[in-house]
Short mmCIF file of C-alpha atoms in Angstrom, two decimals:
data_model
loop_
_atom_site.label_atom_id
_atom_site.label_comp_id
_atom_site.label_asym_id
_atom_site.label_seq_id
_atom_site.Cartn_x
_atom_site.Cartn_y
_atom_site.Cartn_z
CA UNK A 15 -17.44 28.32 -17.86
CA UNK A 16 -15.24 26.63 -15.28
CA UNK A 17 -13.35 28.68 -12.78
CA UNK A 18 -9.65 29.03 -13.24
CA UNK A 19 -7.51 26.38 -11.67
CA UNK A 20 -6.03 27.33 -8.33
CA UNK A 21 -2.41 28.38 -8.40
CA UNK A 22 -0.04 25.64 -7.32
CA UNK A 23 1.23 25.94 -3.76
CA UNK A 24 4.64 27.37 -2.99
CA UNK A 25 7.45 24.76 -3.10
CA UNK A 26 7.97 25.01 0.67
CA UNK A 27 4.26 24.37 1.31
CA UNK A 28 4.15 21.43 -1.09
CA UNK A 29 7.24 19.91 0.49
CA UNK A 30 5.61 20.15 3.90
CA UNK A 31 2.53 18.36 2.56
CA UNK A 32 4.72 15.67 1.01
CA UNK A 33 6.67 15.27 4.26
CA UNK A 34 3.46 14.91 6.27
CA UNK A 35 2.11 12.24 3.93
CA UNK A 36 5.44 10.43 3.67
CA UNK A 37 6.18 10.30 7.40
CA UNK A 38 2.68 9.18 8.32
CA UNK A 39 2.63 6.58 5.56
CA UNK A 40 6.08 5.33 6.58
CA UNK A 41 4.87 4.78 10.13
CA UNK A 42 1.74 2.98 8.99
CA UNK A 43 3.70 0.71 6.65
CA UNK A 44 6.31 0.13 9.35
CA UNK A 45 3.54 -1.19 11.56
CA UNK A 46 2.06 -3.33 8.79
CA UNK A 47 5.35 -4.79 7.54
CA UNK A 48 6.62 -5.38 11.05
CA UNK A 49 3.76 -7.80 11.51
CA UNK A 50 4.58 -9.55 8.22
CA UNK A 51 8.25 -10.00 9.14
CA UNK A 52 7.38 -11.21 12.64
CA UNK A 53 4.83 -13.62 11.15
CA UNK A 54 7.60 -15.16 9.05
CA UNK A 55 10.18 -15.26 11.85
CA UNK A 56 8.65 -15.80 15.31
CA UNK A 57 4.84 -15.73 15.44
CA UNK A 58 4.60 -19.37 14.34
CA UNK A 59 6.39 -20.40 17.55
CA UNK A 60 4.84 -17.83 19.90
CA UNK A 61 1.19 -18.09 18.88
CA UNK A 62 0.95 -21.47 17.09
CA UNK A 63 3.29 -23.80 19.01
CA UNK A 64 3.20 -27.55 18.56
CA UNK A 65 2.65 -27.36 14.80
CA UNK A 66 5.02 -28.48 12.09
CA UNK A 67 7.28 -25.46 11.42
CA UNK A 68 5.90 -24.89 7.90
CA UNK A 69 2.32 -25.42 9.08
CA UNK A 70 2.94 -22.95 11.90
CA UNK A 71 4.22 -20.47 9.35
CA UNK A 72 1.08 -21.02 7.25
CA UNK A 73 -1.12 -20.29 10.28
CA UNK A 74 0.97 -17.24 11.06
CA UNK A 75 0.59 -15.96 7.50
CA UNK A 76 -3.15 -16.64 7.75
CA UNK A 77 -3.42 -14.03 10.53
CA UNK A 78 -1.27 -11.81 8.30
CA UNK A 79 -3.81 -12.22 5.48
CA UNK A 80 -6.70 -11.39 7.83
CA UNK A 81 -5.43 -7.81 7.97
CA UNK A 82 -5.99 -7.52 4.24
CA UNK A 83 -9.60 -8.64 4.65
CA UNK A 84 -10.28 -5.53 6.73
CA UNK A 85 -8.65 -3.18 4.23
CA UNK A 86 -11.70 -2.97 1.87
CA UNK A 87 -13.88 -2.11 4.87
CA UNK A 88 -11.42 0.61 5.81
CA UNK A 89 -11.45 1.82 2.21
CA UNK A 90 -15.25 2.10 2.23
CA UNK A 91 -15.51 3.84 5.61
CA UNK A 92 -12.53 6.17 5.23
CA UNK A 93 -13.35 6.82 1.59
CA UNK A 94 -16.92 7.83 2.40
CA UNK A 95 -16.00 10.21 5.21
CA UNK A 96 -12.85 11.40 3.46
CA UNK A 97 -14.94 12.51 0.49
CA UNK A 98 -17.47 14.14 2.81
CA UNK A 99 -15.30 15.64 5.59
CA UNK A 100 -11.85 15.97 4.04
CA UNK A 101 -8.58 14.07 3.73
CA UNK A 102 -6.72 15.43 6.76
CA UNK A 103 -9.16 14.36 9.52
CA UNK A 104 -9.28 10.79 8.30
CA UNK A 105 -5.51 10.56 7.97
CA UNK A 106 -5.10 11.51 11.62
CA UNK A 107 -7.61 8.82 12.64
CA UNK A 108 -5.93 6.13 10.52
CA UNK A 109 -2.56 6.87 12.13
CA UNK A 110 -4.00 6.60 15.64
CA UNK A 111 -5.73 3.30 14.90
CA UNK A 112 -2.72 1.71 13.25
CA UNK A 113 -0.26 2.87 15.91
CA UNK A 114 -2.53 1.83 18.77
CA UNK A 115 -3.04 -1.68 17.38
CA UNK A 116 0.68 -2.17 16.76
CA UNK A 117 1.60 -0.96 20.26
CA UNK A 118 -0.97 -3.37 21.71
CA UNK A 119 0.59 -6.31 19.81
CA UNK A 120 3.84 -5.51 21.62
CA UNK A 121 2.03 -6.03 24.95
CA UNK A 122 0.13 -9.16 23.88
CA UNK A 123 0.55 -12.34 25.96
CA UNK A 124 1.62 -15.37 23.93
CA UNK A 125 0.06 -18.83 23.64
CA UNK A 126 2.24 -20.07 26.50
CA UNK A 127 0.59 -17.53 28.83
CA UNK A 128 -3.10 -17.40 27.88
CA UNK A 129 -3.53 -20.29 25.44
CA UNK A 130 -5.82 -19.99 22.41
CA UNK A 131 -6.91 -16.49 23.42
CA UNK A 132 -3.49 -15.25 22.26
CA UNK A 133 -3.95 -15.94 18.51
CA UNK A 134 -7.54 -14.66 18.75
CA UNK A 135 -6.39 -11.32 20.19
CA UNK A 136 -3.58 -11.20 17.64
CA UNK A 137 -6.12 -11.63 14.85
CA UNK A 138 -8.36 -8.86 16.23
CA UNK A 139 -5.46 -6.41 16.39
CA UNK A 140 -4.46 -7.42 12.89
CA UNK A 141 -7.98 -6.57 11.73
CA UNK A 142 -7.63 -3.08 13.25
CA UNK A 143 -4.31 -2.66 11.42
CA UNK A 144 -5.87 -3.64 8.12
CA UNK A 145 -8.88 -1.37 8.64
CA UNK A 146 -6.61 1.61 9.31
CA UNK A 147 -4.30 0.93 6.37
CA UNK A 148 -7.30 0.54 4.07
CA UNK A 149 -8.08 4.20 4.69
CA UNK A 150 -4.52 5.50 4.94
CA UNK A 151 -3.25 5.01 1.41
CA UNK A 152 -5.99 6.87 -0.44
CA UNK A 153 -5.90 9.89 1.85
CA UNK A 154 -2.11 10.19 1.83
CA UNK A 155 -1.69 10.11 -1.94
CA UNK A 156 -4.70 12.37 -2.55
CA UNK A 157 -3.45 15.01 -0.13
CA UNK A 158 -0.29 15.33 -2.24
CA UNK A 159 -1.93 14.85 -5.65
CA UNK A 160 -4.53 17.53 -4.97
CA UNK A 161 -1.98 20.07 -3.72
CA UNK A 162 0.33 19.82 -6.72
CA UNK A 163 -0.14 20.60 -10.41
CA UNK A 164 -0.44 18.16 -13.29
CA UNK A 165 3.03 18.87 -14.69
CA UNK A 166 4.90 17.12 -11.83
CA UNK A 167 2.09 15.24 -10.14
CA UNK A 168 3.61 11.84 -10.83
CA UNK A 169 6.84 12.85 -9.10
CA UNK A 170 5.30 14.48 -6.02
CA UNK A 171 2.57 11.84 -5.59
CA UNK A 172 5.19 9.09 -5.74
CA UNK A 173 6.76 10.30 -2.48
CA UNK A 174 3.98 8.90 -0.25
CA UNK A 175 4.57 5.65 -2.13
CA UNK A 176 8.12 5.62 -0.79
CA UNK A 177 6.51 5.18 2.62
CA UNK A 178 6.17 1.47 1.78
CA UNK A 179 9.90 0.78 1.28
CA UNK A 180 10.75 3.26 4.04
CA UNK A 181 8.45 1.38 6.42
CA UNK A 182 9.89 -1.91 5.20
CA UNK A 183 13.39 -0.51 5.66
CA UNK A 184 12.62 0.64 9.18
CA UNK A 185 10.84 -2.57 10.22
CA UNK A 186 13.47 -4.85 8.70
CA UNK A 187 16.30 -2.69 10.04
CA UNK A 188 14.99 -2.83 13.62
CA UNK A 189 14.42 -6.60 13.39
CA UNK A 190 17.82 -7.14 11.78
CA UNK A 191 19.54 -5.16 14.54
CA UNK A 192 17.71 -7.04 17.29
CA UNK A 193 18.43 -10.47 15.80
CA UNK A 194 22.09 -9.46 15.51
CA UNK A 195 22.53 -8.31 19.12
CA UNK A 196 20.16 -10.75 20.85
CA UNK A 197 20.31 -14.50 21.12
CA UNK A 198 17.49 -16.49 19.52
CA UNK A 199 16.13 -17.24 22.99
CA UNK A 200 16.12 -13.59 24.05
CA UNK A 201 14.57 -12.43 20.79
CA UNK A 202 11.83 -15.07 21.00
CA UNK A 203 11.19 -14.32 24.67
CA UNK A 204 10.99 -10.51 24.74
CA UNK A 205 13.10 -8.92 21.99
CA UNK A 206 10.38 -9.21 19.34
CA UNK A 207 8.19 -6.84 21.39
CA UNK A 208 10.57 -3.86 21.12
CA UNK A 209 9.80 -2.83 17.51
CA UNK A 210 6.07 -3.05 18.18
CA UNK A 211 6.31 -0.84 21.27
CA UNK A 212 8.50 1.60 19.34
CA UNK A 213 5.46 2.35 17.19
CA UNK A 214 3.99 4.43 20.02
CA UNK A 215 6.82 6.94 19.78
CA UNK A 216 6.67 7.07 15.99
CA UNK A 217 2.92 7.75 16.01
CA UNK A 218 3.38 10.80 18.24
CA UNK A 219 5.88 12.22 15.75
CA UNK A 220 3.57 11.47 12.81
CA UNK A 221 0.57 13.10 14.49
CA UNK A 222 2.51 16.27 15.25
CA UNK A 223 3.46 16.62 11.59
CA UNK A 224 0.06 15.69 10.12
CA UNK A 225 -1.84 18.11 12.32
CA UNK A 226 0.30 20.97 10.98
CA UNK A 227 -0.76 20.71 7.30
CA UNK A 228 -3.75 22.20 5.48
CA UNK A 229 -6.65 20.41 3.86
CA UNK A 230 -6.48 19.80 0.11
CA UNK A 231 -7.42 22.99 -1.84
CA UNK A 232 -9.05 20.91 -4.57
CA UNK A 233 -11.26 19.23 -1.97
CA UNK A 234 -12.17 22.56 -0.33
CA UNK A 235 -13.16 23.96 -3.72
CA UNK A 236 -15.28 20.89 -4.56
CA UNK A 237 -16.94 21.05 -1.14
CA UNK A 238 -17.79 24.73 -1.64
CA UNK A 239 -19.29 23.93 -5.05
CA UNK A 240 -21.40 21.14 -3.53
CA UNK A 241 -22.65 23.45 -0.78
CA UNK A 242 -23.52 26.10 -3.39
CA UNK A 243 -25.53 23.57 -5.40
CA UNK A 244 -27.40 22.55 -2.25
CA UNK A 245 -28.20 26.18 -1.46
CA UNK A 246 -29.41 26.80 -5.02
CA UNK A 247 -31.61 23.69 -4.99
CA UNK A 248 -32.91 23.00 -1.49
CA UNK A 249 -34.30 19.63 -2.57
CA UNK A 250 -31.03 18.38 -4.05
CA UNK A 251 -29.48 15.37 -2.34
CA UNK A 252 -25.85 14.58 -3.02
CA UNK A 253 -25.26 10.92 -3.81
CA UNK A 254 -23.10 8.86 -1.48
CA UNK A 255 -19.53 8.68 -2.84
CA UNK A 256 -19.72 4.88 -3.05
CA UNK A 257 -22.91 5.02 -5.14
CA UNK A 258 -21.41 7.64 -7.44
CA UNK A 259 -18.23 5.59 -7.88
CA UNK A 260 -20.09 2.40 -8.76
CA UNK A 261 -22.38 4.25 -11.16
CA UNK A 262 -19.93 6.48 -13.00
CA UNK A 263 -16.49 4.92 -12.38
CA UNK A 264 -16.99 1.17 -12.27
CA UNK A 265 -14.65 0.65 -15.21
CA UNK A 266 -11.93 2.72 -13.52
CA UNK A 267 -12.33 0.66 -10.33
CA UNK A 268 -11.86 -2.56 -12.28
CA UNK A 269 -8.80 -1.14 -14.04
CA UNK A 270 -7.29 -0.10 -10.72
CA UNK A 271 -7.92 -3.56 -9.27
CA UNK A 272 -6.32 -5.26 -12.24
CA UNK A 273 -3.37 -2.89 -12.17
CA UNK A 274 -2.68 -3.84 -8.57
CA UNK A 275 -2.47 -7.61 -9.15
CA UNK A 276 1.15 -7.89 -10.28
CA UNK A 277 2.28 -4.99 -8.10
CA UNK A 278 0.72 -6.33 -4.89
CA UNK A 279 1.44 -10.05 -5.34
CA UNK A 280 5.05 -9.57 -6.43
CA UNK A 281 5.79 -7.22 -3.55
CA UNK A 282 4.71 -9.63 -0.82
CA UNK A 283 6.41 -12.59 -2.49
CA UNK A 284 9.65 -10.60 -2.74
CA UNK A 285 9.62 -9.07 0.75
CA UNK A 286 7.59 -11.40 3.03
CA UNK A 287 7.67 -14.89 1.49
CA UNK A 288 11.37 -14.51 0.74
CA UNK A 289 12.09 -14.79 4.48
CA UNK A 290 10.49 -18.23 4.43
CA UNK A 291 11.91 -19.46 1.11
CA UNK A 292 15.47 -18.29 1.66
CA UNK A 293 15.72 -19.78 5.14
CA UNK A 294 13.97 -23.12 4.49
CA UNK A 295 14.80 -23.98 0.87
CA UNK A 296 18.04 -22.13 0.16
CA UNK A 297 19.62 -22.66 3.58
CA UNK A 298 20.20 -18.94 4.12
CA UNK A 299 20.29 -17.65 7.69
CA UNK A 300 17.52 -15.42 8.99
CA UNK A 301 19.98 -12.56 9.47
CA UNK A 302 21.25 -12.84 5.88
CA UNK A 303 17.73 -12.82 4.44
CA UNK A 304 16.78 -9.76 6.51
CA UNK A 305 19.92 -7.92 5.43
CA UNK A 306 19.18 -8.59 1.76
CA UNK A 307 15.65 -7.19 2.09
CA UNK A 308 17.09 -4.24 4.02
CA UNK A 309 19.54 -3.31 1.24
CA UNK A 310 17.00 -3.84 -1.53
CA UNK A 311 14.42 -1.70 0.29
CA UNK A 312 16.89 1.19 0.38
CA UNK A 313 17.27 0.96 -3.41
CA UNK A 314 13.51 0.66 -3.78
CA UNK A 315 13.05 3.88 -1.81
CA UNK A 316 15.49 5.71 -4.10
CA UNK A 317 14.04 4.58 -7.44
CA UNK A 318 10.35 5.26 -6.77
CA UNK A 319 10.59 9.08 -7.20
CA UNK A 320 12.64 8.53 -10.37
CA UNK A 321 9.94 6.28 -11.84
CA UNK A 322 7.33 8.85 -10.76
CA UNK A 323 9.20 11.64 -12.54
CA UNK A 324 9.50 9.49 -15.66
CA UNK A 325 5.72 8.98 -15.65
CA UNK A 326 5.36 12.78 -15.87
CA UNK A 327 7.40 12.74 -19.08
CA UNK A 328 6.19 9.63 -20.90
CA UNK A 329 2.88 8.83 -19.17
CA UNK A 330 1.61 6.62 -16.37
CA UNK A 331 0.78 3.62 -18.58
CA UNK A 332 4.18 3.09 -20.25
CA UNK A 333 6.05 3.16 -16.94
CA UNK A 334 3.50 0.87 -15.31
CA UNK A 335 3.74 -1.62 -18.18
CA UNK A 336 7.54 -1.73 -17.93
CA UNK A 337 7.16 -2.87 -14.34
CA UNK A 338 4.42 -5.41 -15.05
CA UNK A 339 6.28 -7.04 -17.95
CA UNK A 340 9.61 -6.87 -16.15
CA UNK A 341 8.42 -8.50 -12.94
CA UNK A 342 6.94 -11.40 -14.88
CA UNK A 343 10.18 -11.97 -16.77
CA UNK A 344 12.26 -11.72 -13.58
CA UNK A 345 10.55 -14.43 -11.54
CA UNK A 346 12.50 -17.46 -12.75
CA UNK A 347 15.90 -15.69 -12.47
CA UNK A 348 14.75 -14.39 -9.07
CA UNK A 349 14.37 -17.85 -7.55
CA UNK A 350 17.40 -19.24 -9.37
CA UNK A 351 19.61 -16.59 -7.80
CA UNK A 352 18.22 -17.28 -4.32
CA UNK A 353 18.75 -21.03 -4.74
CA UNK A 354 22.51 -20.45 -5.02
CA UNK A 355 22.55 -19.38 -1.37
CA UNK A 356 25.01 -16.57 -2.06
CA UNK A 357 24.45 -13.27 -0.28
CA UNK A 358 25.34 -11.22 -3.38
CA UNK A 359 22.91 -13.19 -5.53
CA UNK A 360 20.21 -12.81 -2.88
CA UNK A 361 20.68 -9.04 -2.87
CA UNK A 362 20.60 -8.93 -6.68
CA UNK A 363 17.41 -11.03 -6.85
CA UNK A 364 15.47 -8.90 -4.35
CA UNK A 365 16.84 -5.55 -5.55
CA UNK A 366 15.99 -6.06 -9.24
CA UNK A 367 12.57 -7.35 -8.22
CA UNK A 368 11.86 -4.25 -6.13
CA UNK A 369 13.17 -1.88 -8.81
CA UNK A 370 10.72 -3.41 -11.29
CA UNK A 371 7.98 -3.28 -8.67
CA UNK A 372 8.73 0.43 -8.25
CA UNK A 373 7.89 1.03 -11.90
CA UNK A 374 4.34 -0.04 -11.09
CA UNK A 375 4.08 1.43 -7.62
CA UNK A 376 5.51 4.90 -8.36
CA UNK A 377 2.94 6.11 -10.95
CA UNK A 378 0.09 4.32 -9.19
CA UNK A 379 -0.72 7.21 -6.84
CA UNK A 380 -1.14 9.80 -9.59
CA UNK A 381 -2.68 7.28 -12.00
CA UNK A 382 -5.48 6.26 -9.61
CA UNK A 383 -6.05 9.83 -8.38
CA UNK A 384 -6.53 11.05 -11.94
CA UNK A 385 -9.28 8.52 -12.63
CA UNK A 386 -11.88 9.97 -10.25
CA UNK A 387 -13.69 13.26 -9.59
CA UNK A 388 -12.87 14.98 -6.29
CA UNK A 389 -16.03 14.21 -4.31
CA UNK A 390 -15.64 10.51 -5.03
CA UNK A 391 -11.84 10.35 -5.43
CA UNK A 392 -11.02 9.07 -1.94
CA UNK A 393 -13.66 6.35 -2.27
CA UNK A 394 -12.77 5.41 -5.84
CA UNK A 395 -9.00 5.24 -5.40
CA UNK A 396 -9.29 3.42 -2.07
CA UNK A 397 -11.86 0.89 -3.28
CA UNK A 398 -9.87 0.08 -6.41
CA UNK A 399 -6.62 -0.29 -4.48
CA UNK A 400 -7.83 -2.06 -1.35
CA UNK A 401 -10.38 -4.46 -2.79
CA UNK A 402 -7.62 -5.75 -5.06
CA UNK A 403 -5.40 -6.36 -2.04
CA UNK A 404 -7.82 -9.02 -0.78
CA UNK A 405 -7.23 -11.15 -3.88
CA UNK A 406 -3.61 -10.10 -4.41
CA UNK A 407 -1.39 -9.20 -1.46
CA UNK A 408 -3.49 -10.87 1.25
CA UNK A 409 -3.10 -14.49 0.14
CA UNK A 410 0.23 -14.06 -1.69
CA UNK A 411 2.59 -15.26 1.11
CA UNK A 412 0.02 -17.90 2.09
CA UNK A 413 -0.34 -19.23 -1.46
CA UNK A 414 3.41 -19.12 -2.05
CA UNK A 415 4.08 -21.03 1.20
CA UNK A 416 1.39 -23.59 0.38
CA UNK A 417 2.84 -24.11 -3.13
CA UNK A 418 6.27 -24.59 -1.63
CA UNK A 419 4.90 -27.11 0.88
CA UNK A 420 3.04 -29.08 -1.82
CA UNK A 421 5.63 -29.04 -4.61
CA UNK A 422 8.90 -28.34 -2.83
CA UNK A 423 9.93 -26.20 -5.78
CA UNK A 424 9.79 -22.52 -6.80
CA UNK A 425 8.37 -23.08 -10.32
CA UNK A 426 4.66 -22.93 -9.32
CA UNK A 427 5.35 -19.77 -7.31
CA UNK A 428 7.03 -18.10 -10.31
CA UNK A 429 4.09 -19.06 -12.53
CA UNK A 430 1.70 -17.60 -9.95
CA UNK A 431 3.41 -14.21 -10.14
CA UNK A 432 3.61 -14.38 -13.95
CA UNK A 433 -0.16 -14.97 -14.15
CA UNK A 434 -0.68 -11.86 -12.02
CA UNK A 435 1.59 -9.91 -14.37
CA UNK A 436 -0.54 -10.89 -17.35
CA UNK A 437 -3.67 -9.63 -15.59
CA UNK A 438 -2.02 -6.31 -14.87
CA UNK A 439 -0.75 -5.94 -18.44
CA UNK A 440 -4.31 -6.38 -19.73
CA UNK A 441 -5.80 -3.93 -17.21
CA UNK A 442 -3.25 -1.17 -17.84
CA UNK A 443 -3.32 -1.87 -21.56
CA UNK A 444 -7.02 -1.00 -21.82
CA UNK A 445 -6.77 2.04 -19.52
CA UNK A 446 -6.63 5.61 -20.81
CA UNK A 447 -3.61 7.81 -20.21
CA UNK A 448 -4.32 10.30 -17.41
CA UNK A 449 -1.17 12.38 -16.87
CA UNK A 450 -2.55 15.63 -18.36
CA UNK A 451 -5.84 15.62 -16.45
CA UNK A 452 -6.76 18.64 -14.33
CA UNK A 453 -8.07 17.28 -11.01
CA UNK A 454 -10.11 20.42 -10.29
CA UNK A 455 -11.39 20.56 -13.88
CA UNK A 456 -12.90 17.10 -13.51
CA UNK A 457 -15.45 18.61 -11.11
CA UNK A 458 -16.93 21.23 -13.45
CA UNK A 459 -20.49 20.80 -14.62
CA UNK A 460 -19.40 20.31 -18.22
CA UNK A 461 -17.00 17.51 -17.33
CA UNK A 462 -19.52 15.71 -15.12
CA UNK A 463 -22.18 15.96 -17.84
CA UNK A 464 -19.78 14.71 -20.49
CA UNK A 465 -18.77 11.74 -18.37
CA UNK A 466 -22.40 10.90 -17.63
CA UNK A 467 -23.21 11.05 -21.35
CA UNK A 468 -20.33 8.72 -22.15
CA UNK A 469 -21.64 6.28 -19.57
CA UNK A 470 -25.10 6.22 -21.14
CA UNK A 471 -23.83 6.03 -24.72
CA UNK A 472 -21.02 3.54 -24.36
CA UNK A 473 -21.85 1.73 -21.18
CA UNK A 474 -18.40 2.54 -19.81
CA UNK A 475 -16.58 5.45 -18.20
#
């Protein structure tokens, strides 16, 4: 018989856990998005001078995509040790790595100073950013998911997800302010460094908060059970989390990867590529494009918890499918509104796009957490999420920019996002609903045996 589920934490304790995850995640996404915005606005001139402006932007976005290549490695490393040592320790490490790399970018000499070594160093620091973020997401959402109860897990776990729009809001807001108060020459000379250096201060705040929270009670219980099994059977060897995930949860990993396609691709088209498209094709100023993303990110932040709460009432899959279908249908109106060049239409295009994106992003944290057993949950959720980012978010701005350069029209870009939406609809459509699952109950001997039997009988899990 399984042990009774642990009582849910007091509201004040849970709110502190949520705050720790949210603030740390906001800082990490601030660092990551800051690079993306700078890649669209100034890095083409600072690190790839002499190229055609659009080619320079492509090269700049290529270094942006390199960060995504390191995210699966971060997912594997952080997932392994997060499932072995705990969520909290790895979250502290990810914050230090991300903040240190971002601060170093703010000190980096440009091509004019050290030549080709500048883009090489930029790429290395981008790899460190990607490695850290690959481990951040899984730990942050699991820390909240495993502290709360199933009844409101979608709502509480969606709060770390608001770190993405909050980080986008902060990064875009700082850049928007600097471009407003500085001349183009001053911003290109030294002003772009300020938001990167600001990361050092933010990391100190995030560390102070993260070090004050407790480890996940679900993880501590699973760890104690594993230690008891080892003591009872001295010859028992616990499988590596990665091996266990690939053996027992390969179907869930594929579902998570498919679910991320529309969510990840649409987000980077709407928030990163838009800075290129609006300024080059629609004739919108850089400041206007930044302000539109700024306003839309504030709305995005507000709607994510609402979508998360709705997933507690109707299920993760229905809410996710609303977002996947909606984002596919919105792509042609999205570009048509931007082509008008009007600020109001630009705000409407980006805001509706991010609201629909939120319907996928909000339930994602609880949805992915509920797919995996505790001692392989960090690995499983991180692998599913971050391996997808290599094929989805990583090349999205690059592919969109290349399509624009080749065709000079938004139609191929819209079709690209629609194709991603179809993949996500299929993946979520074949998934099982997870909102009533007990995360601790998934670790009992009966549940593990049942899942293993299903794997042998049906070939899936």
